[in-house]
Amino acid sequence: MSNAYPELAEAQQHWRYSPADDALAGRTILVTGAGDGIGAAAAKTFAVYGANVVLLGRTRQKLEAVFDWIEANTATEAVIVPADLEHLAADSAAALAGSIEETYGTLNGIVHNASLLGARTPVAHYPIAEWQRVLQVNVTAPFILTQALYGLLDAADDACVLNISSSVGREGRAYWGAYSVSKFALEGFSQVFADETETAGHIRVYSVNPGATRTAMRKAAYPMENPDEVPAAESHMDLFLYLMEGAKAGKTLPETGAQLDARTWMRQ
Ligand SMILES: NC(=O)c1ccc[n+]([C@@H]2O[C@H](COP(=O)([O-])OP(=O)(O)OC[C@H]3O[C@@H](n4cnc5c(N)ncnc54)[C@H](OP(=O)(O)O)[C@@H]3O)[C@@H](O)[C@H]2O)c1
């Protein structure tokens, strides 16, 4: 595609799914943590494929950089929502729902991606205040946002919620503390919400483990690793697009509630 930036153009050559150029046209998707890492890649990729993206994140400058790129390179309409999920409460989430409805009239997807790594410390020494911050950002904020945005998701013909998890959200590992526990909780939230919405059938909910990805969080967790040997965030975007695009002839969608791994999803 002519508006793919270099990392996206490189990744597209290895994708296992080739979406149509307008795969997400007419869709509105909220991405949390959209200023950096996997969230920024998702926001830009969704816009390249035609979605209007709501960019929520903590650092305004980073969101503005993503917004500027989208505005310069796509015909979609992004908006910026600077918000610290550590302090998200019901009233600010409700205000967000109101402004999404006013601006776009619809919401077809959420990527609960923003996350804190927190301390890498044994349970015996884990700082309690940090534990609470990590749980708030990684699992309570996705719950509050989902609750506030439920009406918009439910009103859409087809909607998709991606909860970005981790290997340590599926098997606990020493010293991963609150991060690991928060991802287990997010997996649980994903399954509960999927089960509640399954019968109505128009909201699909998945947990996605991206696996090792070249981002600031990965660098913080594995400072000695050579980043060049770690996949770019754009290499997972075929799965994100596949799920966000929804049903289409010839596609089999995973059942709602499924736990997916970005690096193995089509080989299973
Ligand atoms: N990278 C990996 O290898 C890997 C592996 C498994 C799972 N994951 C998961 O993938 C997701 C994305 O991770 P990443 O590697 O892209 O991380 P990242 O580069 O650190 O990006 C995380 C994003 O979340 C935002 N964020 C953090 N705290 C926030 C808060 N309180 N309020 C609003 N936004 C906040 C950050 O904003 P600022 O930039 O403004 O701080 C940043 O944009 C996370 O859920 C992570 O757990 C990543």
PDB file of C-alpha atoms and ligand atoms in Angstrom:
ATOM      1  CA  MET A   1       0.000   0.000   0.000  1.00  0.00           C
ATOM      2  CA  SER A   2       1.314   3.432  -0.875  1.00  0.00           C
ATOM      3  CA  ASN A   3       0.683   4.898   2.588  1.00  0.00           C
ATOM      4  CA  ALA A   4       2.370   2.104   4.549  1.00  0.00           C
ATOM      5  CA  TYR A   5       5.308   3.410   6.599  1.00  0.00           C
ATOM      6  CA  PRO A   6       8.586   1.438   6.393  1.00  0.00           C
ATOM      7  CA  GLU A   7       8.008  -0.969   9.338  1.00  0.00           C
ATOM      8  CA  LEU A   8       4.477  -1.709   8.108  1.00  0.00           C
ATOM      9  CA  ALA A   9       5.586  -2.221   4.505  1.00  0.00           C
ATOM     10  CA  GLU A  10       8.289  -4.635   5.675  1.00  0.00           C
ATOM     11  CA  ALA A  11       5.897  -6.588   7.919  1.00  0.00           C
ATOM     12  CA  GLN A  12       3.191  -6.821   5.233  1.00  0.00           C
ATOM     13  CA  GLN A  13       5.500  -8.995   3.146  1.00  0.00           C
ATOM     14  CA  HIS A  14       5.369 -11.713   5.821  1.00  0.00           C
ATOM     15  CA  TRP A  15       1.740 -11.437   6.935  1.00  0.00           C
ATOM     16  CA  ARG A  16      -0.367 -14.581   6.840  1.00  0.00           C
ATOM     17  CA  TYR A  17      -3.489 -12.591   5.959  1.00  0.00           C
ATOM     18  CA  SER A  18      -3.752  -9.908   3.278  1.00  0.00           C
ATOM     19  CA  PRO A  19      -6.699  -7.639   4.017  1.00  0.00           C
ATOM     20  CA  ALA A  20      -8.334  -5.513   1.327  1.00  0.00           C
ATOM     21  CA  ASP A  21      -7.119  -1.905   1.323  1.00  0.00           C
ATOM     22  CA  ASP A  22     -10.490  -0.759   2.712  1.00  0.00           C
ATOM     23  CA  ALA A  23     -10.902  -3.649   5.200  1.00  0.00           C
ATOM     24  CA  LEU A  24     -11.813  -1.312   8.072  1.00  0.00           C
ATOM     25  CA  ALA A  25     -13.559   1.471   6.147  1.00  0.00           C
ATOM     26  CA  GLY A  26     -16.457   2.980   8.094  1.00  0.00           C
ATOM     27  CA  ARG A  27     -15.292   1.484  11.398  1.00  0.00           C
ATOM     28  CA  THR A  28     -14.365   3.373  14.547  1.00  0.00           C
ATOM     29  CA  ILE A  29     -11.847   1.783  16.912  1.00  0.00           C
ATOM     30  CA  LEU A  30     -10.522   2.922  20.293  1.00  0.00           C
ATOM     31  CA  VAL A  31      -6.888   2.022  20.993  1.00  0.00           C
ATOM     32  CA  THR A  32      -5.479   2.579  24.487  1.00  0.00           C
ATOM     33  CA  GLY A  33      -1.768   3.225  24.826  1.00  0.00           C
ATOM     34  CA  ALA A  34      -1.892   4.480  21.238  1.00  0.00           C
ATOM     35  CA  GLY A  35       1.166   6.714  21.536  1.00  0.00           C
ATOM     36  CA  ASP A  36       3.855   4.047  21.557  1.00  0.00           C
ATOM     37  CA  GLY A  37       4.770   0.432  20.871  1.00  0.00           C
ATOM     38  CA  ILE A  38       2.054  -2.017  19.838  1.00  0.00           C
ATOM     39  CA  GLY A  39      -0.720   0.550  20.373  1.00  0.00           C
ATOM     40  CA  ALA A  40       0.855   3.089  17.993  1.00  0.00           C
ATOM     41  CA  ALA A  41       1.380   0.366  15.377  1.00  0.00           C
ATOM     42  CA  ALA A  42      -2.251  -0.756  15.743  1.00  0.00           C
ATOM     43  CA  ALA A  43      -3.586   2.804  15.500  1.00  0.00           C
ATOM     44  CA  LYS A  44      -1.613   3.646  12.373  1.00  0.00           C
ATOM     45  CA  THR A  45      -2.332   0.283  10.730  1.00  0.00           C
ATOM     46  CA  PHE A  46      -6.073   0.522  11.422  1.00  0.00           C
ATOM     47  CA  ALA A  47      -6.079   4.024   9.891  1.00  0.00           C
ATOM     48  CA  VAL A  48      -4.152   2.799   6.836  1.00  0.00           C
ATOM     49  CA  TYR A  49      -6.911   0.214   6.323  1.00  0.00           C
ATOM     50  CA  GLY A  50      -9.637   2.836   6.632  1.00  0.00           C
ATOM     51  CA  ALA A  51     -10.716   2.970  10.301  1.00  0.00           C
ATOM     52  CA  ASN A  52     -11.325   6.139  12.291  1.00  0.00           C
ATOM     53  CA  VAL A  53      -9.159   5.689  15.370  1.00  0.00           C
ATOM     54  CA  VAL A  54      -9.626   7.130  18.855  1.00  0.00           C
ATOM     55  CA  LEU A  55      -6.126   7.521  20.261  1.00  0.00           C
ATOM     56  CA  LEU A  56      -6.101   7.250  24.057  1.00  0.00           C
ATOM     57  CA  GLY A  57      -2.838   7.515  25.962  1.00  0.00           C
ATOM     58  CA  ARG A  58      -0.898   9.140  28.731  1.00  0.00           C
ATOM     59  CA  THR A  59       1.585  11.353  26.878  1.00  0.00           C
ATOM     60  CA  ARG A  60      -0.008  14.008  24.661  1.00  0.00           C
ATOM     61  CA  GLN A  61       3.130  14.531  22.528  1.00  0.00           C
ATOM     62  CA  LYS A  62       3.261  10.860  21.567  1.00  0.00           C
ATOM     63  CA  LEU A  63      -0.434  10.841  20.671  1.00  0.00           C
ATOM     64  CA  GLU A  64       0.056  13.976  18.574  1.00  0.00           C
ATOM     65  CA  ALA A  65       2.862  12.304  16.616  1.00  0.00           C
ATOM     66  CA  VAL A  66       0.575   9.347  15.782  1.00  0.00           C
ATOM     67  CA  PHE A  67      -2.320  11.711  14.997  1.00  0.00           C
ATOM     68  CA  ASP A  68      -0.134  13.826  12.686  1.00  0.00           C
ATOM     69  CA  TRP A  69       1.048  10.724  10.837  1.00  0.00           C
ATOM     70  CA  ILE A  70      -2.514   9.498  10.358  1.00  0.00           C
ATOM     71  CA  GLU A  71      -3.686  12.898   9.180  1.00  0.00           C
ATOM     72  CA  ALA A  72      -0.834  13.248   6.703  1.00  0.00           C
ATOM     73  CA  ASN A  73      -1.061   9.722   5.308  1.00  0.00           C
ATOM     74  CA  THR A  74      -4.671   8.585   5.432  1.00  0.00           C
ATOM     75  CA  ALA A  75      -8.136   9.970   4.714  1.00  0.00           C
ATOM     76  CA  THR A  76      -9.498   8.861   8.103  1.00  0.00           C
ATOM     77  CA  GLU A  77     -10.498  11.006  11.074  1.00  0.00           C
ATOM     78  CA  ALA A  78      -8.538  10.300  14.243  1.00  0.00           C
ATOM     79  CA  VAL A  79      -9.052  11.998  17.594  1.00  0.00           C
ATOM     80  CA  ILE A  80      -6.737  12.292  20.580  1.00  0.00           C
ATOM     81  CA  VAL A  81      -7.840  11.499  24.120  1.00  0.00           C
ATOM     82  CA  PRO A  82      -5.055  12.247  26.592  1.00  0.00           C
ATOM     83  CA  ALA A  83      -5.906  10.273  29.738  1.00  0.00           C
ATOM     84  CA  ASP A  84      -4.000   8.592  32.520  1.00  0.00           C
ATOM     85  CA  LEU A  85      -5.739   5.262  33.088  1.00  0.00           C
ATOM     86  CA  GLU A  86      -4.364   5.199  36.606  1.00  0.00           C
ATOM     87  CA  HIS A  87      -6.969   7.845  37.455  1.00  0.00           C
ATOM     88  CA  LEU A  88      -9.781   6.754  35.147  1.00  0.00           C
ATOM     89  CA  ALA A  89     -13.180   6.911  36.806  1.00  0.00           C
ATOM     90  CA  ALA A  90     -16.726   6.236  35.620  1.00  0.00           C
ATOM     91  CA  ASP A  91     -17.498   9.897  34.831  1.00  0.00           C
ATOM     92  CA  SER A  92     -14.509  10.426  32.528  1.00  0.00           C
ATOM     93  CA  ALA A  93     -15.199   7.099  30.787  1.00  0.00           C
ATOM     94  CA  ALA A  94     -18.828   8.159  30.300  1.00  0.00           C
ATOM     95  CA  ALA A  95     -17.670  11.502  28.861  1.00  0.00           C
ATOM     96  CA  LEU A  96     -15.461   9.594  26.413  1.00  0.00           C
ATOM     97  CA  ALA A  97     -18.433   7.456  25.344  1.00  0.00           C
ATOM     98  CA  GLY A  98     -20.487  10.621  24.805  1.00  0.00           C
ATOM     99  CA  SER A  99     -17.850  12.266  22.642  1.00  0.00           C
ATOM    100  CA  ILE A 100     -17.280   9.106  20.549  1.00  0.00           C
ATOM    101  CA  GLU A 101     -21.020   8.918  19.918  1.00  0.00           C
ATOM    102  CA  GLU A 102     -21.187  12.606  19.027  1.00  0.00           C
ATOM    103  CA  THR A 103     -18.153  12.483  16.713  1.00  0.00           C
ATOM    104  CA  TYR A 104     -18.629   9.128  14.988  1.00  0.00           C
ATOM    105  CA  GLY A 105     -22.059   7.826  16.017  1.00  0.00           C
ATOM    106  CA  THR A 106     -20.626   4.324  16.400  1.00  0.00           C
ATOM    107  CA  LEU A 107     -17.889   2.203  17.958  1.00  0.00           C
ATOM    108  CA  ASN A 108     -16.807  -1.063  16.343  1.00  0.00           C
ATOM    109  CA  GLY A 109     -13.766  -1.989  18.362  1.00  0.00           C
ATOM    110  CA  ILE A 110     -11.581  -1.486  21.405  1.00  0.00           C
ATOM    111  CA  VAL A 111      -7.977  -2.569  21.832  1.00  0.00           C
ATOM    112  CA  HIS A 112      -7.225  -2.665  25.554  1.00  0.00           C
ATOM    113  CA  ASN A 113      -3.500  -2.344  25.032  1.00  0.00           C
ATOM    114  CA  ALA A 114      -2.128   0.237  27.524  1.00  0.00           C
ATOM    115  CA  SER A 115      -0.234  -1.453  30.283  1.00  0.00           C
ATOM    116  CA  LEU A 116       2.294  -0.944  33.055  1.00  0.00           C
ATOM    117  CA  LEU A 117       5.107  -3.447  33.563  1.00  0.00           C
ATOM    118  CA  GLY A 118       5.587  -2.576  37.226  1.00  0.00           C
ATOM    119  CA  ALA A 119       8.302  -3.908  39.477  1.00  0.00           C
ATOM    120  CA  ARG A 120      10.144  -7.138  38.647  1.00  0.00           C
ATOM    121  CA  THR A 121      10.415  -8.206  42.275  1.00  0.00           C
ATOM    122  CA  PRO A 122       9.614 -11.239  44.429  1.00  0.00           C
ATOM    123  CA  VAL A 123       6.189 -11.198  46.042  1.00  0.00           C
ATOM    124  CA  ALA A 124       7.903 -10.908  49.434  1.00  0.00           C
ATOM    125  CA  HIS A 125       9.172  -7.440  48.494  1.00  0.00           C
ATOM    126  CA  TYR A 126       6.605  -6.193  45.969  1.00  0.00           C
ATOM    127  CA  PRO A 127       5.616  -2.561  46.764  1.00  0.00           C
ATOM    128  CA  ILE A 128       1.891  -2.532  47.586  1.00  0.00           C
ATOM    129  CA  ALA A 129       1.191   0.886  46.027  1.00  0.00           C
ATOM    130  CA  GLU A 130       2.793  -0.232  42.773  1.00  0.00           C
ATOM    131  CA  TRP A 131       0.759  -3.457  42.801  1.00  0.00           C
ATOM    132  CA  GLN A 132      -2.417  -1.388  43.000  1.00  0.00           C
ATOM    133  CA  ARG A 133      -1.317   0.951  40.187  1.00  0.00           C
ATOM    134  CA  VAL A 134      -0.551  -1.950  37.865  1.00  0.00           C
ATOM    135  CA  LEU A 135      -3.885  -3.649  38.573  1.00  0.00           C
ATOM    136  CA  GLN A 136      -5.719  -0.341  38.022  1.00  0.00           C
ATOM    137  CA  VAL A 137      -4.121   0.397  34.636  1.00  0.00           C
ATOM    138  CA  ASN A 138      -3.943  -3.161  33.291  1.00  0.00           C
ATOM    139  CA  VAL A 139      -7.305  -4.570  34.315  1.00  0.00           C
ATOM    140  CA  THR A 140      -9.597  -2.169  36.192  1.00  0.00           C
ATOM    141  CA  ALA A 141      -9.342   0.548  33.517  1.00  0.00           C
ATOM    142  CA  PRO A 142     -10.272  -1.879  30.690  1.00  0.00           C
ATOM    143  CA  PHE A 143     -13.296  -2.922  32.770  1.00  0.00           C
ATOM    144  CA  ILE A 144     -14.386   0.705  33.397  1.00  0.00           C
ATOM    145  CA  LEU A 145     -13.934   1.618  29.713  1.00  0.00           C
ATOM    146  CA  THR A 146     -15.782  -1.471  28.498  1.00  0.00           C
ATOM    147  CA  GLN A 147     -18.677  -0.773  30.854  1.00  0.00           C
ATOM    148  CA  ALA A 148     -18.953   2.865  29.705  1.00  0.00           C
ATOM    149  CA  LEU A 149     -18.664   1.947  26.025  1.00  0.00           C
ATOM    150  CA  TYR A 150     -20.895  -1.128  26.151  1.00  0.00           C
ATOM    151  CA  GLY A 151     -23.951   0.666  24.768  1.00  0.00           C
ATOM    152  CA  LEU A 152     -22.015   1.824  21.699  1.00  0.00           C
ATOM    153  CA  LEU A 153     -20.503  -1.624  21.105  1.00  0.00           C
ATOM    154  CA  ASP A 154     -23.898  -3.244  21.515  1.00  0.00           C
ATOM    155  CA  ALA A 155     -25.467  -0.846  19.022  1.00  0.00           C
ATOM    156  CA  ALA A 156     -22.907  -1.722  16.338  1.00  0.00           C
ATOM    157  CA  ASP A 157     -23.689  -4.460  13.791  1.00  0.00           C
ATOM    158  CA  ASP A 158     -20.329  -6.035  14.522  1.00  0.00           C
ATOM    159  CA  ALA A 159     -17.839  -5.128  17.233  1.00  0.00           C
ATOM    160  CA  CYS A 160     -14.571  -6.611  18.424  1.00  0.00           C
ATOM    161  CA  VAL A 161     -12.750  -6.190  21.747  1.00  0.00           C
ATOM    162  CA  LEU A 162      -9.078  -7.188  21.922  1.00  0.00           C
ATOM    163  CA  ASN A 163      -7.586  -7.593  25.384  1.00  0.00           C
ATOM    164  CA  ILE A 164      -3.818  -7.535  25.034  1.00  0.00           C
ATOM    165  CA  SER A 165      -2.404 -10.151  27.332  1.00  0.00           C
ATOM    166  CA  SER A 166       0.950 -11.846  27.830  1.00  0.00           C
ATOM    167  CA  SER A 167       2.541 -15.288  28.248  1.00  0.00           C
ATOM    168  CA  VAL A 168       2.770 -14.542  31.980  1.00  0.00           C
ATOM    169  CA  GLY A 169      -1.012 -14.032  32.005  1.00  0.00           C
ATOM    170  CA  ARG A 170      -1.408 -17.687  31.075  1.00  0.00           C
ATOM    171  CA  GLU A 171       1.349 -19.229  33.184  1.00  0.00           C
ATOM    172  CA  GLY A 172       2.720 -17.464  36.254  1.00  0.00           C
ATOM    173  CA  ARG A 173       6.438 -16.731  36.422  1.00  0.00           C
ATOM    174  CA  ALA A 174       8.687 -15.697  39.314  1.00  0.00           C
ATOM    175  CA  TYR A 175       9.259 -11.947  39.796  1.00  0.00           C
ATOM    176  CA  TRP A 176       6.580 -10.841  37.301  1.00  0.00           C
ATOM    177  CA  GLY A 177       4.347  -9.872  40.241  1.00  0.00           C
ATOM    178  CA  ALA A 178       1.390  -7.574  39.596  1.00  0.00           C
ATOM    179  CA  TYR A 179       1.936  -7.552  35.815  1.00  0.00           C
ATOM    180  CA  SER A 180       1.456 -11.327  35.609  1.00  0.00           C
ATOM    181  CA  VAL A 181      -1.525 -11.273  37.975  1.00  0.00           C
ATOM    182  CA  SER A 182      -3.130  -8.373  36.084  1.00  0.00           C
ATOM    183  CA  LYS A 183      -2.885 -10.262  32.797  1.00  0.00           C
ATOM    184  CA  PHE A 184      -4.469 -13.371  34.367  1.00  0.00           C
ATOM    185  CA  ALA A 185      -7.279 -11.061  35.495  1.00  0.00           C
ATOM    186  CA  LEU A 186      -7.571  -9.539  32.026  1.00  0.00           C
ATOM    187  CA  GLU A 187      -7.848 -13.057  30.570  1.00  0.00           C
ATOM    188  CA  GLY A 188     -10.662 -13.707  33.050  1.00  0.00           C
ATOM    189  CA  PHE A 189     -12.375 -10.438  32.173  1.00  0.00           C
ATOM    190  CA  SER A 190     -12.114 -11.342  28.501  1.00  0.00           C
ATOM    191  CA  GLN A 191     -13.815 -14.702  29.048  1.00  0.00           C
ATOM    192  CA  VAL A 192     -16.550 -13.297  31.299  1.00  0.00           C
ATOM    193  CA  PHE A 193     -17.418 -10.515  28.834  1.00  0.00           C
ATOM    194  CA  ALA A 194     -17.276 -12.934  25.887  1.00  0.00           C
ATOM    195  CA  ASP A 195     -19.666 -15.309  27.632  1.00  0.00           C
ATOM    196  CA  GLU A 196     -22.083 -12.491  28.491  1.00  0.00           C
ATOM    197  CA  THR A 197     -22.214 -11.203  24.917  1.00  0.00           C
ATOM    198  CA  GLU A 198     -22.058 -14.501  23.027  1.00  0.00           C
ATOM    199  CA  THR A 199     -25.796 -15.074  22.650  1.00  0.00           C
ATOM    200  CA  ALA A 200     -26.507 -11.672  21.103  1.00  0.00           C
ATOM    201  CA  GLY A 201     -23.655 -12.533  18.754  1.00  0.00           C
ATOM    202  CA  HIS A 202     -22.442  -9.160  17.522  1.00  0.00           C
ATOM    203  CA  ILE A 203     -19.623  -8.437  19.991  1.00  0.00           C
ATOM    204  CA  ARG A 204     -16.572 -10.696  19.660  1.00  0.00           C
ATOM    205  CA  VAL A 205     -14.068 -10.663  22.516  1.00  0.00           C
ATOM    206  CA  TYR A 206     -10.546 -12.095  22.383  1.00  0.00           C
ATOM    207  CA  SER A 207      -7.398 -12.082  24.441  1.00  0.00           C
ATOM    208  CA  VAL A 208      -4.269 -11.730  22.350  1.00  0.00           C
ATOM    209  CA  ASN A 209      -0.756 -12.506  23.514  1.00  0.00           C
ATOM    210  CA  PRO A 210       1.549 -10.592  21.180  1.00  0.00           C
ATOM    211  CA  GLY A 211       4.655 -12.461  22.338  1.00  0.00           C
ATOM    212  CA  ALA A 212       8.070 -10.792  22.344  1.00  0.00           C
ATOM    213  CA  THR A 213       7.749  -7.478  20.501  1.00  0.00           C
ATOM    214  CA  ARG A 214      10.310  -4.719  19.960  1.00  0.00           C
ATOM    215  CA  THR A 215       8.987  -1.931  22.210  1.00  0.00           C
ATOM    216  CA  ALA A 216       9.994   0.176  25.214  1.00  0.00           C
ATOM    217  CA  MET A 217       8.288  -2.307  27.554  1.00  0.00           C
ATOM    218  CA  ARG A 218      10.232  -5.225  26.096  1.00  0.00           C
ATOM    219  CA  LYS A 219      13.474  -3.241  26.489  1.00  0.00           C
ATOM    220  CA  ALA A 220      12.627  -2.548  30.134  1.00  0.00           C
ATOM    221  CA  ALA A 221      11.890  -6.235  30.791  1.00  0.00           C
ATOM    222  CA  TYR A 222      14.887  -7.610  28.843  1.00  0.00           C
ATOM    223  CA  PRO A 223      17.552  -4.881  28.758  1.00  0.00           C
ATOM    224  CA  MET A 224      20.332  -7.233  27.576  1.00  0.00           C
ATOM    225  CA  GLU A 225      18.405  -8.513  24.549  1.00  0.00           C
ATOM    226  CA  ASN A 226      19.323  -7.377  21.044  1.00  0.00           C
ATOM    227  CA  PRO A 227      16.201  -5.519  19.822  1.00  0.00           C
ATOM    228  CA  ASP A 228      17.020  -6.362  16.203  1.00  0.00           C
ATOM    229  CA  GLU A 229      16.222  -9.991  16.999  1.00  0.00           C
ATOM    230  CA  VAL A 230      12.741  -9.181  18.315  1.00  0.00           C
ATOM    231  CA  PRO A 231       9.762  -8.842  15.903  1.00  0.00           C
ATOM    232  CA  ALA A 232       8.367  -5.365  15.232  1.00  0.00           C
ATOM    233  CA  ALA A 233       4.831  -4.604  16.437  1.00  0.00           C
ATOM    234  CA  GLU A 234       3.684  -4.386  12.812  1.00  0.00           C
ATOM    235  CA  SER A 235       4.349  -8.110  12.351  1.00  0.00           C
ATOM    236  CA  HIS A 236       1.248  -8.840  14.503  1.00  0.00           C
ATOM    237  CA  MET A 237      -1.048  -6.475  12.686  1.00  0.00           C
ATOM    238  CA  ASP A 238      -2.416  -9.065  10.266  1.00  0.00           C
ATOM    239  CA  LEU A 239      -4.055 -10.812  13.240  1.00  0.00           C
ATOM    240  CA  PHE A 240      -5.361  -7.515  14.621  1.00  0.00           C
ATOM    241  CA  LEU A 241      -6.840  -6.644  11.200  1.00  0.00           C
ATOM    242  CA  TYR A 242      -8.239 -10.138  10.712  1.00  0.00           C
ATOM    243  CA  LEU A 243     -10.161  -9.900  13.983  1.00  0.00           C
ATOM    244  CA  MET A 244     -11.231  -6.255  13.652  1.00  0.00           C
ATOM    245  CA  GLU A 245     -12.476  -6.714  10.099  1.00  0.00           C
ATOM    246  CA  GLY A 246     -14.956  -9.384  11.182  1.00  0.00           C
ATOM    247  CA  ALA A 247     -16.832 -11.836   9.009  1.00  0.00           C
ATOM    248  CA  LYS A 248     -16.073 -11.974   5.319  1.00  0.00           C
ATOM    249  CA  ALA A 249     -16.403 -14.695   2.680  1.00  0.00           C
ATOM    250  CA  GLY A 250     -13.725 -17.343   3.057  1.00  0.00           C
ATOM    251  CA  LYS A 251     -12.762 -16.353   6.608  1.00  0.00           C
ATOM    252  CA  THR A 252     -13.222 -18.429   9.729  1.00  0.00           C
ATOM    253  CA  LEU A 253     -13.263 -16.259  12.831  1.00  0.00           C
ATOM    254  CA  PRO A 254     -12.085 -17.668  16.163  1.00  0.00           C
ATOM    255  CA  GLU A 255     -14.908 -18.246  18.635  1.00  0.00           C
ATOM    256  CA  THR A 256     -15.573 -15.319  20.921  1.00  0.00           C
ATOM    257  CA  GLY A 257     -13.630 -15.706  24.167  1.00  0.00           C
ATOM    258  CA  ALA A 258     -10.675 -17.389  22.446  1.00  0.00           C
ATOM    259  CA  GLN A 259      -7.130 -16.955  23.756  1.00  0.00           C
ATOM    260  CA  LEU A 260      -4.910 -16.172  20.780  1.00  0.00           C
ATOM    261  CA  ASP A 261      -1.168 -15.965  20.246  1.00  0.00           C
ATOM    262  CA  ALA A 262      -0.092 -13.485  17.589  1.00  0.00           C
ATOM    263  CA  ARG A 263       2.933 -15.495  16.573  1.00  0.00           C
ATOM    264  CA  THR A 264       1.198 -18.827  16.049  1.00  0.00           C
ATOM    265  CA  TRP A 265      -2.442 -18.025  15.236  1.00  0.00           C
ATOM    266  CA  MET A 266      -2.612 -19.357  11.734  1.00  0.00           C
ATOM    267  CA  ARG A 267      -0.338 -22.309  12.319  1.00  0.00           C
ATOM    268  CA  GLN A 268      -2.501 -23.877  15.050  1.00  0.00           C
TER     269      GLN A 268
HETATM  270  N1  LIG B   1       6.369  -5.799  24.013  1.00  0.00           N
HETATM  271  C1  LIG B   1       6.238  -7.075  24.355  1.00  0.00           C
HETATM  272  O1  LIG B   1       7.164  -7.881  24.168  1.00  0.00           O
HETATM  273  C2  LIG B   1       4.943  -7.561  24.951  1.00  0.00           C
HETATM  274  C3  LIG B   1       4.824  -8.936  25.223  1.00  0.00           C
HETATM  275  C4  LIG B   1       3.623  -9.407  25.770  1.00  0.00           C
HETATM  276  C5  LIG B   1       2.581  -8.530  25.997  1.00  0.00           C
HETATM  277  N2  LIG B   1       2.721  -7.199  25.716  1.00  0.00           N
HETATM  278  C6  LIG B   1       1.562  -6.327  25.955  1.00  0.00           C
HETATM  279  O2  LIG B   1       1.357  -5.521  24.814  1.00  0.00           O
HETATM  280  C7  LIG B   1       0.749  -4.284  25.204  1.00  0.00           C
HETATM  281  C8  LIG B   1       1.535  -3.128  24.618  1.00  0.00           C
HETATM  282  O3  LIG B   1       2.838  -3.163  25.177  1.00  0.00           O
HETATM  283  P1  LIG B   1       4.082  -2.414  24.520  1.00  0.00           P
HETATM  284  O4  LIG B   1       5.188  -3.382  24.535  1.00  0.00           O
HETATM  285  O5  LIG B   1       3.677  -1.744  23.277  1.00  0.00           O
HETATM  286  O6  LIG B   1       4.368  -1.354  25.675  1.00  0.00           O
HETATM  287  P2  LIG B   1       4.892   0.149  25.628  1.00  0.00           P
HETATM  288  O7  LIG B   1       5.781   0.351  24.460  1.00  0.00           O
HETATM  289  O8  LIG B   1       5.406   0.399  26.989  1.00  0.00           O
HETATM  290  O9  LIG B   1       3.549   0.960  25.382  1.00  0.00           O
HETATM  291  C9  LIG B   1       2.553   0.959  26.370  1.00  0.00           C
HETATM  292  C10 LIG B   1       1.626   2.095  26.099  1.00  0.00           C
HETATM  293  O10 LIG B   1       0.689   2.149  27.194  1.00  0.00           O
HETATM  294  C11 LIG B   1       0.598   3.487  27.633  1.00  0.00           C
HETATM  295  N3  LIG B   1       0.271   3.578  29.040  1.00  0.00           N
HETATM  296  C12 LIG B   1       0.945   3.070  30.086  1.00  0.00           C
HETATM  297  N4  LIG B   1       0.376   3.433  31.236  1.00  0.00           N
HETATM  298  C13 LIG B   1      -0.694   4.192  30.916  1.00  0.00           C
HETATM  299  C14 LIG B   1      -1.658   4.874  31.660  1.00  0.00           C
HETATM  300  N5  LIG B   1      -1.625   4.899  32.990  1.00  0.00           N
HETATM  301  N6  LIG B   1      -2.609   5.563  31.020  1.00  0.00           N
HETATM  302  C15 LIG B   1      -2.647   5.599  29.672  1.00  0.00           C
HETATM  303  N7  LIG B   1      -1.742   4.966  28.900  1.00  0.00           N
HETATM  304  C16 LIG B   1      -0.770   4.284  29.514  1.00  0.00           C
HETATM  305  C17 LIG B   1       1.974   4.069  27.379  1.00  0.00           C
HETATM  306  O11 LIG B   1       1.902   5.473  27.351  1.00  0.00           O
HETATM  307  P3  LIG B   1       3.220   6.385  27.490  1.00  0.00           P
HETATM  308  O12 LIG B   1       4.078   6.019  26.327  1.00  0.00           O
HETATM  309  O13 LIG B   1       2.698   7.734  27.440  1.00  0.00           O
HETATM  310  O14 LIG B   1       3.845   5.996  28.787  1.00  0.00           O
HETATM  311  C18 LIG B   1       2.324   3.443  26.057  1.00  0.00           C
HETATM  312  O15 LIG B   1       1.812   4.200  24.984  1.00  0.00           O
HETATM  313  C19 LIG B   1       0.704  -4.293  26.720  1.00  0.00           C
HETATM  314  O16 LIG B   1      -0.579  -4.692  27.140  1.00  0.00           O
HETATM  315  C20 LIG B   1       1.734  -5.343  27.093  1.00  0.00           C
HETATM  316  O17 LIG B   1       1.459  -5.920  28.343  1.00  0.00           O
HETATM  317  C21 LIG B   1       3.882  -6.702  25.196  1.00  0.00           C
END
